[in-house]
């Protein structure tokens, strides 16, 4: 029987560490799919408007969506999804509507606020910002900690000045939200048949950090192997019994977030927990990194699902939903 054809689609075009990581991850996914018996190959998307020439002439049965940006523009990440929907090619992960709704961090926060989900305040005016002790200045649309470093955390009185400085340096729009001292957690969620599974929570540990430095996962911590923070922000999955109630609350909030944002396939919700033990949602990632050594794969491994099984499961979800020929479509794991 002819194997199912899958295109692993990405938009990485530069040589920055995050762009190289996307290409490496796409290749890791292709290899995992091939080991599972799929006919998997890579494809790259670029240009304005984005075009998918293979969609008609060499039509795959599935697109494994790894597009995090097109021509280095993260705001265009979801641009190909309506094109795939138009020609009836299923794809992995969250829908076009969900990804578009989550492109802006401030739009995310507005939606959270309307539904009563806890998220750090993000005043729009200078006087309101000045009332906050400390804020963290972030890009509205960029992910992967782009534009974030130790100097991103400033006093509220200097927030407007820092926003202007970072917009001039990095381009795009920036905003400031209240900085929450405390712990940081990532909760990965996976669609499983009729429901969703919250994978084992991960906490980011801030080790050997100087007392005056903010405890944040900045760009260097993720991408610069020469940086101190790169080697001193490990994740952990084991917790003392006293954290059980907190972990349960984080799981409940992650599930609510999934429903409110209309997520599907897989996603990640990032939290801070303040010194009083109260959780705050930082953001929702509708297309989290799937590198073999990244947090999502690590959480799946903790749940007993190896990398190849995870990738095959993510591919099986949209195939099953599209009701392809059941004789050769793998069914998602009952996880």
Tab-separated table of C-alpha atoms in Angstrom:
chain	number	residue	atom	x	y	z
A	1	UNK	CA	0.000	0.000	0.000
A	2	UNK	CA	1.310	3.422	-0.939
A	3	UNK	CA	2.418	5.391	2.153
A	4	UNK	CA	0.656	8.596	3.089
A	5	UNK	CA	2.406	11.673	1.707
A	6	UNK	CA	3.192	14.471	4.152
A	7	UNK	CA	4.890	17.798	3.571
A	8	UNK	CA	6.676	19.288	6.571
A	9	UNK	CA	6.262	22.985	5.857
A	10	UNK	CA	8.413	25.747	7.363
A	11	UNK	CA	9.259	29.365	6.621
A	12	UNK	CA	12.740	29.672	8.142
A	13	UNK	CA	15.000	31.687	5.862
A	14	UNK	CA	17.687	33.359	7.975
A	15	UNK	CA	20.778	32.177	9.807
A	16	UNK	CA	19.884	33.356	13.312
A	17	UNK	CA	19.791	30.604	15.945
A	18	UNK	CA	15.992	30.512	16.086
A	19	UNK	CA	15.765	30.192	12.281
A	20	UNK	CA	18.334	27.382	12.214
A	21	UNK	CA	16.430	25.670	14.995
A	22	UNK	CA	13.230	25.748	12.939
A	23	UNK	CA	14.971	24.115	9.974
A	24	UNK	CA	16.589	21.490	12.203
A	25	UNK	CA	13.235	20.769	13.840
A	26	UNK	CA	11.508	20.412	10.475
A	27	UNK	CA	14.135	17.858	9.457
A	28	UNK	CA	13.750	16.002	12.771
A	29	UNK	CA	9.990	15.808	12.190
A	30	UNK	CA	10.483	14.607	8.610
A	31	UNK	CA	12.846	11.893	9.817
A	32	UNK	CA	10.438	10.822	12.577
A	33	UNK	CA	7.566	10.573	10.089
A	34	UNK	CA	9.724	8.568	7.687
A	35	UNK	CA	10.612	6.141	10.469
A	36	UNK	CA	6.875	5.716	11.070
A	37	UNK	CA	6.293	4.726	7.446
A	38	UNK	CA	5.089	8.031	5.970
A	39	UNK	CA	6.334	9.505	2.690
A	40	UNK	CA	7.553	12.747	4.275
A	41	UNK	CA	9.455	15.599	2.657
A	42	UNK	CA	10.330	19.197	3.453
A	43	UNK	CA	8.962	22.328	1.792
A	44	UNK	CA	9.679	26.013	2.364
A	45	UNK	CA	7.219	28.889	2.061
A	46	UNK	CA	8.172	32.486	1.261
A	47	UNK	CA	7.105	35.454	-0.827
A	48	UNK	CA	4.220	37.880	-0.679
A	49	UNK	CA	1.643	36.647	-1.074
A	50	UNK	CA	2.736	33.212	0.052
A	51	UNK	CA	2.359	30.550	-2.612
A	52	UNK	CA	2.153	26.776	-2.356
A	53	UNK	CA	2.948	25.504	-5.865
A	54	UNK	CA	3.053	21.876	-4.742
A	55	UNK	CA	-0.518	22.041	-3.370
A	56	UNK	CA	-1.922	21.446	-6.851
A	57	UNK	CA	0.764	19.606	-8.809
A	58	UNK	CA	2.099	17.325	-6.068
A	59	UNK	CA	-0.731	17.361	-3.587
A	60	UNK	CA	0.166	15.861	-0.189
A	61	UNK	CA	-2.389	14.191	2.035
A	62	UNK	CA	-1.248	16.265	5.018
A	63	UNK	CA	0.841	19.326	5.813
A	64	UNK	CA	2.777	19.191	9.059
A	65	UNK	CA	2.729	22.878	9.894
A	66	UNK	CA	6.031	24.229	11.167
A	67	UNK	CA	5.572	27.763	9.809
A	68	UNK	CA	6.544	30.160	12.600
A	69	UNK	CA	7.236	33.097	10.270
A	70	UNK	CA	7.279	33.907	6.560
A	71	UNK	CA	10.245	35.940	5.364
A	72	UNK	CA	11.077	36.496	9.073
A	73	UNK	CA	7.667	38.085	9.722
A	74	UNK	CA	5.872	36.260	12.538
A	75	UNK	CA	2.655	38.163	11.863
A	76	UNK	CA	2.402	36.193	8.616
A	77	UNK	CA	2.838	32.786	10.266
A	78	UNK	CA	-0.792	31.741	9.763
A	79	UNK	CA	-0.998	33.053	6.197
A	80	UNK	CA	-0.713	29.637	4.543
A	81	UNK	CA	-3.430	27.968	6.608
A	82	UNK	CA	-6.443	29.494	4.797
A	83	UNK	CA	-4.762	28.477	1.515
A	84	UNK	CA	-4.587	24.886	2.718
A	85	UNK	CA	-8.194	25.015	3.891
A	86	UNK	CA	-9.250	26.382	0.503
A	87	UNK	CA	-7.816	23.376	-1.342
A	88	UNK	CA	-8.854	20.872	1.319
A	89	UNK	CA	-5.451	19.790	2.603
A	90	UNK	CA	-5.533	19.035	6.348
A	91	UNK	CA	-2.728	20.365	8.535
A	92	UNK	CA	-1.416	19.787	12.024
A	93	UNK	CA	-1.902	22.001	15.032
A	94	UNK	CA	-4.235	24.868	15.748
A	95	UNK	CA	-6.661	26.248	13.186
A	96	UNK	CA	-6.054	29.374	11.146
A	97	UNK	CA	-8.642	31.224	13.244
A	98	UNK	CA	-6.981	30.242	16.532
A	99	UNK	CA	-3.506	31.141	15.297
A	100	UNK	CA	-4.649	34.502	13.955
A	101	UNK	CA	-6.391	35.294	17.242
A	102	UNK	CA	-3.182	34.562	19.167
A	103	UNK	CA	-0.697	36.440	16.966
A	104	UNK	CA	-0.807	39.537	19.173
A	105	UNK	CA	0.144	39.143	22.825
A	106	UNK	CA	-2.006	42.131	23.765
A	107	UNK	CA	-4.977	40.621	21.915
A	108	UNK	CA	-4.364	37.419	23.874
A	109	UNK	CA	-4.394	39.372	27.121
A	110	UNK	CA	-7.604	41.160	26.174
A	111	UNK	CA	-9.290	37.807	25.539
A	112	UNK	CA	-7.978	36.382	28.812
A	113	UNK	CA	-9.166	39.418	30.721
A	114	UNK	CA	-12.657	39.243	29.206
A	115	UNK	CA	-12.974	35.631	30.343
A	116	UNK	CA	-11.579	36.160	33.818
A	117	UNK	CA	-8.250	34.426	33.267
A	118	UNK	CA	-5.453	35.924	35.389
A	119	UNK	CA	-2.835	37.767	33.343
A	120	UNK	CA	-0.403	40.507	34.420
A	121	UNK	CA	-1.772	44.016	33.908
A	122	UNK	CA	-0.519	45.919	30.856
A	123	UNK	CA	-1.399	49.615	31.213
A	124	UNK	CA	-1.528	51.625	27.995
A	125	UNK	CA	-0.707	55.036	29.431
A	126	UNK	CA	2.541	56.371	30.855
A	127	UNK	CA	0.983	57.532	34.155
A	128	UNK	CA	-0.602	54.120	34.746
A	129	UNK	CA	2.659	52.340	33.929
A	130	UNK	CA	4.555	54.633	36.289
A	131	UNK	CA	2.473	53.328	39.203
A	132	UNK	CA	3.916	49.827	38.763
A	133	UNK	CA	7.071	48.847	40.618
A	134	UNK	CA	8.597	46.877	37.716
A	135	UNK	CA	7.471	45.949	34.223
A	136	UNK	CA	8.822	43.761	31.458
A	137	UNK	CA	8.855	45.214	27.953
A	138	UNK	CA	7.967	42.714	25.217
A	139	UNK	CA	7.264	42.593	21.511
A	140	UNK	CA	3.566	42.503	20.708
A	141	UNK	CA	3.996	39.903	17.958
A	142	UNK	CA	7.448	38.295	18.165
A	143	UNK	CA	7.868	35.004	19.986
A	144	UNK	CA	10.863	32.832	20.954
A	145	UNK	CA	11.939	35.607	23.396
A	146	UNK	CA	13.001	37.834	20.496
A	147	UNK	CA	13.764	41.321	21.778
A	148	UNK	CA	13.969	40.225	25.429
A	149	UNK	CA	17.102	40.599	27.555
A	150	UNK	CA	17.971	41.516	31.141
A	151	UNK	CA	17.329	45.202	30.384
A	152	UNK	CA	13.741	44.415	29.379
A	153	UNK	CA	12.742	44.611	33.044
A	154	UNK	CA	12.594	48.243	34.154
A	155	UNK	CA	10.754	50.411	36.638
A	156	UNK	CA	7.264	51.430	35.632
A	157	UNK	CA	8.434	55.040	35.493
A	158	UNK	CA	10.837	54.147	32.663
A	159	UNK	CA	8.487	51.840	30.749
A	160	UNK	CA	7.461	54.274	28.024
A	161	UNK	CA	11.080	55.223	27.369
A	162	UNK	CA	12.079	51.550	27.122
A	163	UNK	CA	9.208	50.771	24.748
A	164	UNK	CA	10.369	53.540	22.408
A	165	UNK	CA	13.973	52.335	22.624
A	166	UNK	CA	13.108	48.743	21.771
A	167	UNK	CA	10.796	49.645	18.927
A	168	UNK	CA	13.632	51.659	17.395
A	169	UNK	CA	16.129	48.837	17.919
A	170	UNK	CA	14.078	45.795	16.917
A	171	UNK	CA	11.226	47.218	14.864
A	172	UNK	CA	7.576	46.394	15.349
A	173	UNK	CA	5.440	47.257	18.359
A	174	UNK	CA	6.307	46.685	22.013
A	175	UNK	CA	4.249	46.854	25.196
A	176	UNK	CA	4.881	46.635	28.928
A	177	UNK	CA	3.216	44.344	31.433
A	178	UNK	CA	3.702	44.053	35.171
A	179	UNK	CA	6.753	41.957	36.008
A	180	UNK	CA	5.798	39.073	38.295
A	181	UNK	CA	8.686	37.948	40.531
A	182	UNK	CA	8.481	34.259	41.321
A	183	UNK	CA	8.383	30.934	39.511
A	184	UNK	CA	7.839	30.132	35.819
A	185	UNK	CA	5.935	27.148	34.421
A	186	UNK	CA	5.169	25.787	30.953
A	187	UNK	CA	2.099	23.601	30.514
A	188	UNK	CA	1.918	21.616	27.282
A	189	UNK	CA	-1.472	20.410	26.069
A	190	UNK	CA	-2.181	17.619	23.613
A	191	UNK	CA	-5.416	16.692	21.870
A	192	UNK	CA	-6.267	13.050	22.495
A	193	UNK	CA	-9.318	11.610	20.773
A	194	UNK	CA	-12.362	13.321	22.250
A	195	UNK	CA	-10.500	15.369	24.849
A	196	UNK	CA	-7.238	17.024	25.756
A	197	UNK	CA	-4.388	15.900	27.967
A	198	UNK	CA	-2.322	18.269	30.052
A	199	UNK	CA	1.181	16.853	29.882
A	200	UNK	CA	3.375	16.893	33.001
A	201	UNK	CA	4.036	20.524	34.003
A	202	UNK	CA	7.553	21.874	33.595
A	203	UNK	CA	9.102	24.512	35.828
A	204	UNK	CA	11.981	26.652	34.606
A	205	UNK	CA	14.622	26.939	37.313
A	206	UNK	CA	16.715	30.082	37.614
A	207	UNK	CA	20.053	28.920	38.975
A	208	UNK	CA	23.034	31.004	40.023
A	209	UNK	CA	21.313	34.261	39.056
A	210	UNK	CA	22.703	37.431	40.626
A	211	UNK	CA	20.394	39.098	43.114
A	212	UNK	CA	19.870	42.195	40.962
A	213	UNK	CA	19.114	40.269	37.731
A	214	UNK	CA	15.517	39.472	36.754
A	215	UNK	CA	14.563	35.806	36.630
A	216	UNK	CA	13.392	35.609	33.011
A	217	UNK	CA	13.911	33.327	30.022
A	218	UNK	CA	15.383	35.861	27.626
A	219	UNK	CA	16.715	35.399	24.095
A	220	UNK	CA	20.173	34.425	25.319
A	221	UNK	CA	18.752	31.776	27.657
A	222	UNK	CA	17.059	30.110	24.688
A	223	UNK	CA	19.532	30.600	21.873
A	224	UNK	CA	23.035	31.724	22.940
A	225	UNK	CA	25.103	28.728	23.993
A	226	UNK	CA	27.832	31.041	25.313
A	227	UNK	CA	25.453	32.832	27.697
A	228	UNK	CA	25.374	32.115	31.428
A	229	UNK	CA	21.572	31.957	31.382
A	230	UNK	CA	21.587	29.309	28.621
A	231	UNK	CA	23.205	26.845	31.018
A	232	UNK	CA	21.404	27.929	34.200
A	233	UNK	CA	17.710	27.798	33.252
A	234	UNK	CA	16.954	24.048	33.177
A	235	UNK	CA	13.451	22.625	33.363
A	236	UNK	CA	12.223	20.149	35.950
A	237	UNK	CA	9.226	17.819	36.068
A	238	UNK	CA	9.439	16.539	39.641
A	239	UNK	CA	7.842	18.488	42.478
A	240	UNK	CA	7.352	18.188	46.214
A	241	UNK	CA	3.920	17.176	47.474
A	242	UNK	CA	3.262	20.718	48.687
A	243	UNK	CA	3.040	21.846	45.036
A	244	UNK	CA	0.175	19.468	44.184
A	245	UNK	CA	-2.572	22.051	44.669
A	246	UNK	CA	-0.687	24.629	42.609
A	247	UNK	CA	-0.046	22.150	39.790
A	248	UNK	CA	-3.722	21.233	39.758
A	249	UNK	CA	-4.685	24.898	39.493
A	250	UNK	CA	-2.227	25.451	36.643
A	251	UNK	CA	-3.674	22.442	34.831
A	252	UNK	CA	-7.233	23.738	35.247
A	253	UNK	CA	-6.254	27.184	33.962
A	254	UNK	CA	-4.457	25.646	30.984
A	255	UNK	CA	-7.587	23.660	30.089
A	256	UNK	CA	-9.764	26.757	30.347
A	257	UNK	CA	-7.323	28.634	28.142
A	258	UNK	CA	-7.477	25.855	25.533
A	259	UNK	CA	-11.266	26.117	25.406
A	260	UNK	CA	-11.418	29.921	25.365
A	261	UNK	CA	-8.858	30.220	22.569
A	262	UNK	CA	-10.407	27.398	20.531
A	263	UNK	CA	-7.143	25.462	20.358
A	264	UNK	CA	-6.609	22.098	18.699
A	265	UNK	CA	-3.831	19.594	18.114
A	266	UNK	CA	-1.266	20.870	20.567
A	267	UNK	CA	-0.360	24.106	22.345
A	268	UNK	CA	1.501	25.490	25.341
A	269	UNK	CA	0.464	27.936	28.065
A	270	UNK	CA	3.180	29.838	29.942
A	271	UNK	CA	2.709	30.958	33.548
A	272	UNK	CA	4.389	32.941	36.271
A	273	UNK	CA	3.517	32.160	39.879
A	274	UNK	CA	3.993	35.074	42.251
A	275	UNK	CA	5.549	34.890	45.688
A	276	UNK	CA	2.093	34.441	47.203
A	277	UNK	CA	1.465	31.345	45.085
A	278	UNK	CA	-0.978	32.976	42.665
A	279	UNK	CA	-0.623	31.992	38.980
A	280	UNK	CA	-0.618	34.467	36.094
A	281	UNK	CA	-0.874	33.518	32.431
A	282	UNK	CA	1.858	35.134	30.360
A	283	UNK	CA	0.873	33.914	26.915
A	284	UNK	CA	-0.487	31.125	24.758
A	285	UNK	CA	1.740	29.479	22.151
A	286	UNK	CA	-0.370	27.972	19.359
A	287	UNK	CA	2.647	26.511	17.545
A	288	UNK	CA	5.196	25.544	20.223
A	289	UNK	CA	8.621	24.249	19.307
A	290	UNK	CA	8.711	20.520	18.528
A	291	UNK	CA	12.477	20.039	18.519
A	292	UNK	CA	13.454	16.690	20.070
A	293	UNK	CA	15.161	18.507	22.967
A	294	UNK	CA	12.493	21.200	23.457
A	295	UNK	CA	9.970	21.452	26.248
A	296	UNK	CA	6.959	19.957	24.468
A	297	UNK	CA	8.765	16.770	23.484
A	298	UNK	CA	10.259	16.556	26.981
A	299	UNK	CA	6.788	16.810	28.547
A	300	UNK	CA	5.462	14.128	26.188
A	301	UNK	CA	8.390	11.893	27.141
A	302	UNK	CA	7.492	12.370	30.802
A	303	UNK	CA	3.979	11.182	29.917
A	304	UNK	CA	5.382	8.040	28.283
A	305	UNK	CA	5.185	9.179	24.652
A	306	UNK	CA	8.478	9.105	22.776
A	307	UNK	CA	9.363	11.577	20.042
A	308	UNK	CA	8.395	9.427	17.059
A	309	UNK	CA	5.092	8.491	18.704
A	310	UNK	CA	4.358	12.152	19.463
A	311	UNK	CA	4.989	13.264	15.882
A	312	UNK	CA	2.908	10.393	14.476
A	313	UNK	CA	0.094	11.266	16.893
A	314	UNK	CA	0.099	14.918	15.810
A	315	UNK	CA	-0.091	13.813	12.175
A	316	UNK	CA	-2.885	11.331	12.869
A	317	UNK	CA	-5.177	13.909	14.495
A	318	UNK	CA	-6.015	15.986	11.383
A	319	UNK	CA	-5.989	12.902	9.147
A	320	UNK	CA	-8.609	11.232	11.314
A	321	UNK	CA	-10.641	14.445	11.458
A	322	UNK	CA	-10.538	14.712	7.661
A	323	UNK	CA	-11.925	11.152	7.432
A	324	UNK	CA	-9.333	9.887	5.007
A	325	UNK	CA	-9.420	6.230	3.976
A	326	UNK	CA	-9.450	4.449	7.373
A	327	UNK	CA	-7.507	1.493	5.965
A	328	UNK	CA	-4.278	3.453	5.865
A	329	UNK	CA	-4.800	6.321	8.284
A	330	UNK	CA	-3.203	5.834	11.707
A	331	UNK	CA	-5.511	6.577	14.586
A	332	UNK	CA	-4.385	9.020	17.276
A	333	UNK	CA	-3.197	7.405	20.454
A	334	UNK	CA	-5.707	7.173	23.262
A	335	UNK	CA	-3.415	9.194	25.497
